[in-house]
XYZ file of C-alpha atoms in Angstrom:
422
model
C 80.425 107.505 -29.523
C 81.313 111.151 -29.241
C 79.104 111.732 -26.711
C 81.507 109.874 -24.291
C 82.476 112.666 -22.111
C 78.707 113.443 -21.361
C 77.994 109.730 -20.835
C 81.021 110.144 -18.223
C 79.572 112.849 -16.402
C 76.024 111.632 -16.573
C 76.754 108.377 -15.406
C 78.447 109.767 -12.115
C 75.378 111.788 -11.312
C 72.781 109.362 -12.246
C 71.580 111.075 -15.506
C 72.105 111.011 -19.393
C 73.898 113.325 -21.719
C 71.274 115.603 -22.602
C 71.264 117.356 -19.288
C 75.051 118.423 -20.341
C 74.291 120.697 -23.073
C 75.346 124.274 -23.380
C 72.695 126.489 -22.831
C 71.466 128.783 -25.575
C 73.331 131.587 -26.224
C 71.115 134.878 -25.674
C 72.351 138.300 -27.165
C 73.304 139.721 -24.018
C 71.043 142.634 -24.334
C 68.401 144.221 -22.192
C 64.696 143.460 -23.605
C 63.230 145.915 -25.948
C 60.641 148.106 -24.209
C 58.165 147.649 -27.008
C 58.455 143.665 -26.513
C 58.240 144.106 -22.999
C 54.866 145.919 -23.270
C 53.517 143.563 -25.610
C 54.420 140.545 -23.306
C 53.021 142.638 -20.145
C 49.716 143.212 -22.539
C 49.456 139.564 -23.232
C 49.811 138.223 -19.766
C 47.451 140.748 -18.201
C 44.281 139.406 -20.416
C 44.747 135.938 -19.388
C 42.527 133.637 -21.292
C 42.576 130.288 -22.581
C 46.151 130.408 -24.145
C 47.363 129.510 -27.457
C 46.282 126.240 -28.950
C 48.718 123.632 -30.195
C 50.590 124.963 -33.470
C 49.992 128.576 -32.627
C 46.862 130.593 -32.981
C 45.984 132.437 -36.261
C 47.488 135.678 -35.418
C 50.992 134.359 -34.626
C 50.672 131.808 -37.910
C 49.603 134.823 -40.237
C 52.736 137.146 -39.011
C 55.182 133.876 -39.604
C 53.470 133.451 -43.302
C 54.190 137.363 -43.730
C 57.621 136.735 -42.058
C 58.562 134.208 -44.998
C 57.055 136.162 -47.571
C 59.541 139.068 -47.220
C 62.300 136.552 -47.662
C 60.787 135.056 -50.910
C 59.435 131.909 -49.060
C 55.455 132.166 -49.215
C 53.279 129.910 -47.377
C 49.751 129.271 -46.183
C 48.887 129.811 -42.925
C 47.926 126.154 -42.651
C 51.439 125.161 -43.468
C 52.994 126.898 -40.415
C 53.148 125.284 -36.924
C 54.321 127.335 -33.545
C 56.075 125.611 -30.833
C 57.892 126.855 -27.678
C 61.021 126.861 -29.073
C 62.788 124.865 -32.325
C 63.911 121.996 -30.153
C 60.270 120.877 -29.372
C 59.924 121.345 -33.205
C 62.948 119.194 -34.132
C 61.697 116.364 -31.434
C 58.401 116.405 -33.323
C 59.727 116.323 -36.770
C 61.989 113.687 -35.904
C 59.544 111.501 -34.433
C 57.149 112.204 -37.702
C 59.290 111.440 -40.222
C 61.271 108.277 -38.504
C 64.416 106.752 -39.842
C 68.251 107.428 -39.183
C 69.148 111.367 -38.958
C 72.147 112.820 -40.372
C 73.787 116.055 -39.198
C 76.748 118.117 -40.616
C 79.957 117.865 -38.009
C 80.322 120.216 -36.064
C 76.285 121.157 -35.722
C 74.234 122.659 -33.078
C 74.514 121.290 -29.732
C 70.668 120.634 -29.312
C 70.486 118.705 -32.804
C 71.648 115.307 -31.986
C 70.253 114.773 -28.548
C 66.755 115.109 -29.166
C 66.961 112.299 -32.165
C 69.134 109.922 -29.539
C 66.402 110.882 -26.621
C 63.808 109.237 -29.587
C 66.143 106.182 -29.989
C 67.215 107.360 -33.762
C 71.007 106.679 -34.798
C 72.768 109.922 -35.632
C 75.143 110.141 -38.209
C 77.723 113.069 -38.551
C 78.780 113.949 -41.690
C 82.126 116.174 -42.546
C 81.644 119.861 -43.652
C 83.807 121.494 -46.232
C 87.051 123.648 -44.660
C 85.524 127.043 -45.720
C 82.193 127.122 -43.740
C 79.927 124.835 -41.425
C 76.339 123.906 -41.445
C 76.316 121.973 -44.374
C 77.904 118.800 -45.260
C 80.053 118.245 -48.054
C 77.699 116.958 -51.049
C 80.052 113.929 -51.586
C 80.674 112.967 -47.855
C 76.661 113.310 -47.712
C 76.424 110.765 -50.132
C 79.365 108.298 -49.395
C 77.496 108.532 -45.653
C 73.799 107.421 -46.894
C 74.992 104.807 -48.906
C 77.719 103.493 -46.249
C 74.313 103.488 -43.608
C 71.879 101.782 -46.117
C 74.579 99.135 -46.801
C 74.897 98.488 -43.001
C 71.295 97.996 -42.633
C 70.170 101.858 -41.901
C 67.329 104.076 -42.953
C 68.691 107.631 -43.488
C 65.786 109.942 -43.866
C 66.346 112.932 -42.303
C 69.026 115.833 -42.908
C 69.358 118.817 -40.768
C 71.243 121.353 -41.555
C 71.645 125.582 -41.504
C 72.792 128.056 -43.876
C 73.642 130.387 -41.065
C 75.526 128.492 -38.656
C 75.938 127.679 -35.014
C 78.594 126.716 -33.735
C 80.841 128.119 -36.655
C 79.132 131.488 -37.245
C 79.818 130.935 -40.991
C 77.242 131.083 -44.229
C 77.270 128.084 -46.603
C 77.741 129.515 -49.971
C 74.926 128.849 -52.412
C 77.066 126.740 -54.963
C 77.609 124.466 -52.110
C 74.271 124.605 -50.728
C 72.866 123.700 -54.144
C 75.430 120.744 -54.387
C 74.208 119.357 -51.067
C 70.545 119.693 -51.815
C 70.787 117.831 -55.149
C 72.780 114.971 -53.167
C 69.720 114.937 -50.319
C 67.013 115.042 -53.202
C 69.000 112.528 -54.907
C 69.095 110.085 -51.760
C 65.148 110.860 -50.762
C 66.089 112.839 -47.897
C 63.607 115.258 -45.874
C 65.935 118.450 -44.847
C 65.023 120.309 -42.160
C 66.772 123.900 -42.699
C 67.398 125.800 -39.574
C 67.165 129.395 -40.274
C 67.806 130.577 -36.498
C 70.240 132.847 -37.490
C 69.603 134.011 -41.153
C 68.654 137.566 -39.728
C 71.940 138.091 -37.952
C 74.206 138.336 -41.154
C 77.023 140.620 -40.193
C 77.527 142.174 -43.812
C 74.132 141.405 -45.394
C 75.257 143.375 -48.602
C 78.085 141.537 -49.119
C 76.876 137.770 -48.106
C 74.180 135.811 -50.467
C 72.145 133.883 -47.871
C 69.814 131.144 -49.475
C 67.319 128.557 -47.960
C 67.026 124.999 -49.288
C 63.589 125.564 -49.160
C 64.011 127.607 -52.463
C 65.846 125.064 -54.445
C 63.864 121.935 -52.941
C 60.379 123.001 -52.073
C 58.749 120.044 -51.624
C 61.384 118.455 -49.380
C 62.283 120.999 -47.164
C 60.755 122.231 -43.524
C 62.438 125.341 -42.258
C 62.653 125.877 -38.302
C 63.462 129.486 -37.107
C 63.864 129.692 -33.337
C 62.954 133.318 -32.816
C 65.233 133.705 -30.087
C 68.095 134.075 -33.076
C 67.173 137.633 -33.710
C 63.817 138.459 -32.958
C 62.823 137.669 -29.102
C 64.926 136.944 -25.518
C 66.382 133.555 -25.481
C 64.337 133.280 -21.689
C 60.938 133.681 -24.146
C 60.604 130.093 -26.211
C 58.983 130.705 -29.527
C 59.640 129.235 -32.905
C 58.011 128.818 -36.126
C 58.369 125.963 -38.942
C 57.171 126.339 -42.536
C 56.239 122.941 -44.046
C 56.480 121.955 -47.887
C 53.496 122.606 -49.899
C 51.152 119.714 -51.493
C 50.138 116.433 -49.957
C 53.335 115.285 -48.116
C 53.403 118.724 -46.082
C 50.270 118.552 -45.223
C 50.586 115.204 -43.787
C 53.970 115.653 -42.133
C 52.086 119.295 -40.627
C 49.640 116.987 -39.077
C 52.184 114.619 -37.338
C 53.997 117.418 -35.906
C 50.968 118.557 -34.406
C 50.391 115.070 -32.944
C 53.622 115.175 -31.512
C 53.140 118.521 -29.992
C 49.699 117.645 -28.672
C 51.489 114.505 -26.807
C 54.110 116.928 -25.429
C 51.836 119.571 -24.691
C 53.896 121.863 -27.061
C 51.916 124.892 -26.915
C 53.515 128.553 -26.825
C 52.500 130.310 -23.849
C 49.868 132.698 -24.360
C 51.852 135.947 -23.319
C 54.801 134.847 -25.297
C 52.576 134.259 -28.500
C 51.837 138.080 -28.576
C 55.175 139.495 -28.476
C 56.193 136.481 -30.981
C 53.712 137.620 -33.407
C 54.525 141.455 -32.880
C 58.331 140.623 -33.339
C 57.123 138.241 -36.769
C 55.716 141.537 -38.327
C 58.816 143.397 -37.880
C 57.694 146.837 -36.791
C 60.349 149.443 -36.838
C 61.046 149.224 -33.425
C 62.161 145.609 -33.718
C 64.145 146.063 -36.885
C 65.950 148.986 -35.521
C 67.190 146.919 -32.504
C 67.816 143.790 -34.589
C 70.242 145.745 -37.178
C 71.959 147.417 -33.629
C 72.561 143.973 -32.410
C 73.413 142.377 -35.183
C 76.124 145.099 -35.974
C 77.396 145.125 -32.409
C 77.900 141.387 -32.283
C 79.679 141.538 -35.723
C 82.028 144.055 -34.230
C 82.756 142.108 -31.258
C 82.986 138.854 -32.906
C 85.418 140.331 -35.606
C 87.937 141.626 -32.366
C 87.332 138.059 -30.965
C 88.512 136.229 -34.284
C 91.458 138.818 -34.164
C 92.540 138.024 -30.930
C 92.285 134.381 -30.842
C 94.211 134.068 -34.425
C 96.876 136.518 -33.507
C 97.849 134.090 -30.543
C 98.161 131.146 -33.253
C 94.704 129.700 -33.042
C 92.534 128.789 -36.040
C 88.708 130.373 -36.696
C 86.982 130.914 -39.473
C 85.825 134.692 -39.733
C 82.581 134.869 -38.242
C 79.745 136.143 -40.833
C 76.558 135.454 -38.590
C 75.043 134.997 -35.100
C 76.900 135.301 -32.102
C 79.714 132.537 -32.097
C 83.273 132.043 -33.094
C 84.589 128.225 -33.226
C 88.027 127.724 -32.258
C 90.445 125.127 -33.309
C 93.319 125.195 -30.667
C 95.355 122.260 -32.115
C 98.154 124.755 -32.994
C 98.591 125.287 -29.353
C 98.306 121.410 -28.088
C 102.113 121.591 -26.723
C 100.944 123.963 -24.456
C 97.926 122.473 -23.470
C 99.267 119.250 -22.925
C 101.843 120.947 -20.486
C 98.331 121.962 -18.795
C 97.062 118.336 -18.654
C 94.524 119.173 -21.712
C 94.218 116.445 -24.164
C 90.516 116.516 -25.391
C 87.664 118.967 -25.995
C 86.306 117.984 -22.586
C 89.664 119.005 -20.484
C 89.763 121.816 -22.872
C 86.430 123.503 -21.983
C 87.458 123.026 -18.464
C 90.409 124.704 -18.788
C 89.221 127.715 -20.617
C 86.076 128.107 -18.591
C 87.992 128.449 -15.262
C 90.015 131.182 -17.072
C 87.899 132.849 -18.838
C 84.758 132.702 -16.536
C 81.872 132.405 -18.873
C 81.074 128.642 -19.938
C 83.279 127.985 -22.900
C 81.443 124.494 -24.683
C 84.081 122.348 -26.126
C 83.775 120.963 -29.651
C 82.462 117.791 -28.396
C 79.210 119.354 -27.574
C 78.646 119.953 -31.241
C 79.413 116.148 -32.443
C 83.087 117.253 -32.965
C 85.794 114.426 -32.184
C 86.679 114.239 -28.538
C 90.448 114.363 -29.167
C 90.172 117.384 -31.352
C 90.948 120.876 -29.619
C 88.067 123.140 -30.337
C 85.667 125.159 -28.341
C 82.650 127.522 -29.303
C 83.445 130.909 -28.041
C 80.207 133.587 -27.725
C 80.295 137.222 -27.930
C 77.321 137.971 -25.668
C 79.421 137.429 -22.387
C 81.801 139.953 -23.229
C 79.136 142.654 -23.490
C 79.362 143.502 -19.616
C 77.381 142.048 -16.432
C 74.505 144.842 -15.764
C 71.707 146.031 -18.360
C 73.539 149.717 -18.364
C 76.784 148.111 -19.309
C 75.291 146.063 -21.959
C 72.592 149.096 -23.228
C 76.002 151.143 -23.494
C 77.243 148.524 -26.038
C 74.219 149.441 -28.685
C 75.084 153.010 -29.075
C 78.878 152.605 -29.166
C 80.550 153.302 -32.389
C 83.461 151.298 -31.235
C 82.020 148.976 -28.388
C 85.270 146.897 -28.168
C 86.851 150.395 -26.902
C 84.230 150.322 -23.749
C 86.155 149.571 -20.344
C 83.946 146.562 -19.792
C 84.034 145.036 -23.370
C 87.798 145.860 -23.297
C 88.452 144.202 -19.960
C 86.713 141.143 -21.257
C 88.540 140.939 -24.597
C 91.837 141.586 -22.880
C 91.084 138.606 -20.529
C 90.796 136.456 -23.553
C 93.856 137.730 -25.076
C 95.756 137.145 -22.263
C 94.876 133.750 -21.907
C 95.527 132.790 -25.589
C 98.412 134.987 -25.699
C 99.770 132.922 -22.635
C 99.027 129.625 -24.672
C 100.897 130.964 -27.695
C 103.888 131.926 -25.552
C 103.784 128.574 -23.787
C 103.886 126.729 -26.758
C 106.651 128.463 -28.277
C 108.456 127.419 -25.188
C 107.352 123.784 -25.882
C 108.836 123.867 -29.756
C 112.171 121.667 -29.677
C 115.459 123.609 -30.756
C 115.933 123.354 -34.585
């Protein structure tokens, strides 16, 4: 299994692999004052809290959010939960069968299926993006799993991807959706990062729900763009019709069993953010612009050192392949992703999760880098990044990027020294 390193750590400490996934990456920025005010007001009201699946106010706000994105939905086709992981766990339990995910994928997708005892099968992604499996690889995997007695029913995908920071082109997404439909799969579209496009006027993002409305459930964690990561809230949009209604009911059953209701004080800023008032949209635009600039500088740094990485198009992450620097890493005793994670985390400071956390092969030398930790150590430093036209030139950001550059440049120089003479 690709989670061998997790199990090795887990066995030593007496617990399993789920505990070792990387933490959700926040945006590293101070909480927006308008959101803090709404949260404080909601906390002061007390009351009975939110019902499982969300109250009418937050569900209606979610309907408006999706309608503005060309995905209209009735309020009864929406569920709210304390984070996307709770929704995915409930959906996996409700749908049954085996689960298919792209390789690599968000670190939290596969553990929830395994927690339910469901087999998880990773499907290769194309060379130019992550988040969506190659359609031919998907068909081959489904047919192989069925031939071996498996029961694939659920495909999880993401058009704006964590960990790679890429956006799936519409033609690839269309082919993938057609393949999923041909094999009778239900598709969960994780659209947590859809509102974080680095160049929204140049990037076309389509939802699978626009292509296959009857078999796609959309899940959006509000920590992607609208809320701080520490305020767990996510929304799900179910397909129209009888099947969607039945799935919605089963998901509510699971959430009820889990006690999976959004905290009352968090529901208020969630509803507020989903209506997208001016303070929220202004902050989102500024935060996306900031992370795009820092991600671009980070990409330039690692590529100049000889590592490989697709240009980031969304979110706050960069997925880096250090195989070209393997000779230098071998000299440092690094031979797999777990050792690479330990090596880079010790030198860079912030956690640098290896590719095995995201379903990649343990032997592949890949890591995910995040932009949030580069923005400073205090609220004042992070706030300064929001208003700077050149945030990478701020002293604290420059120091952080210089540290990354130093580590990667040293590896590049070591790799050159390790090259055999011609």
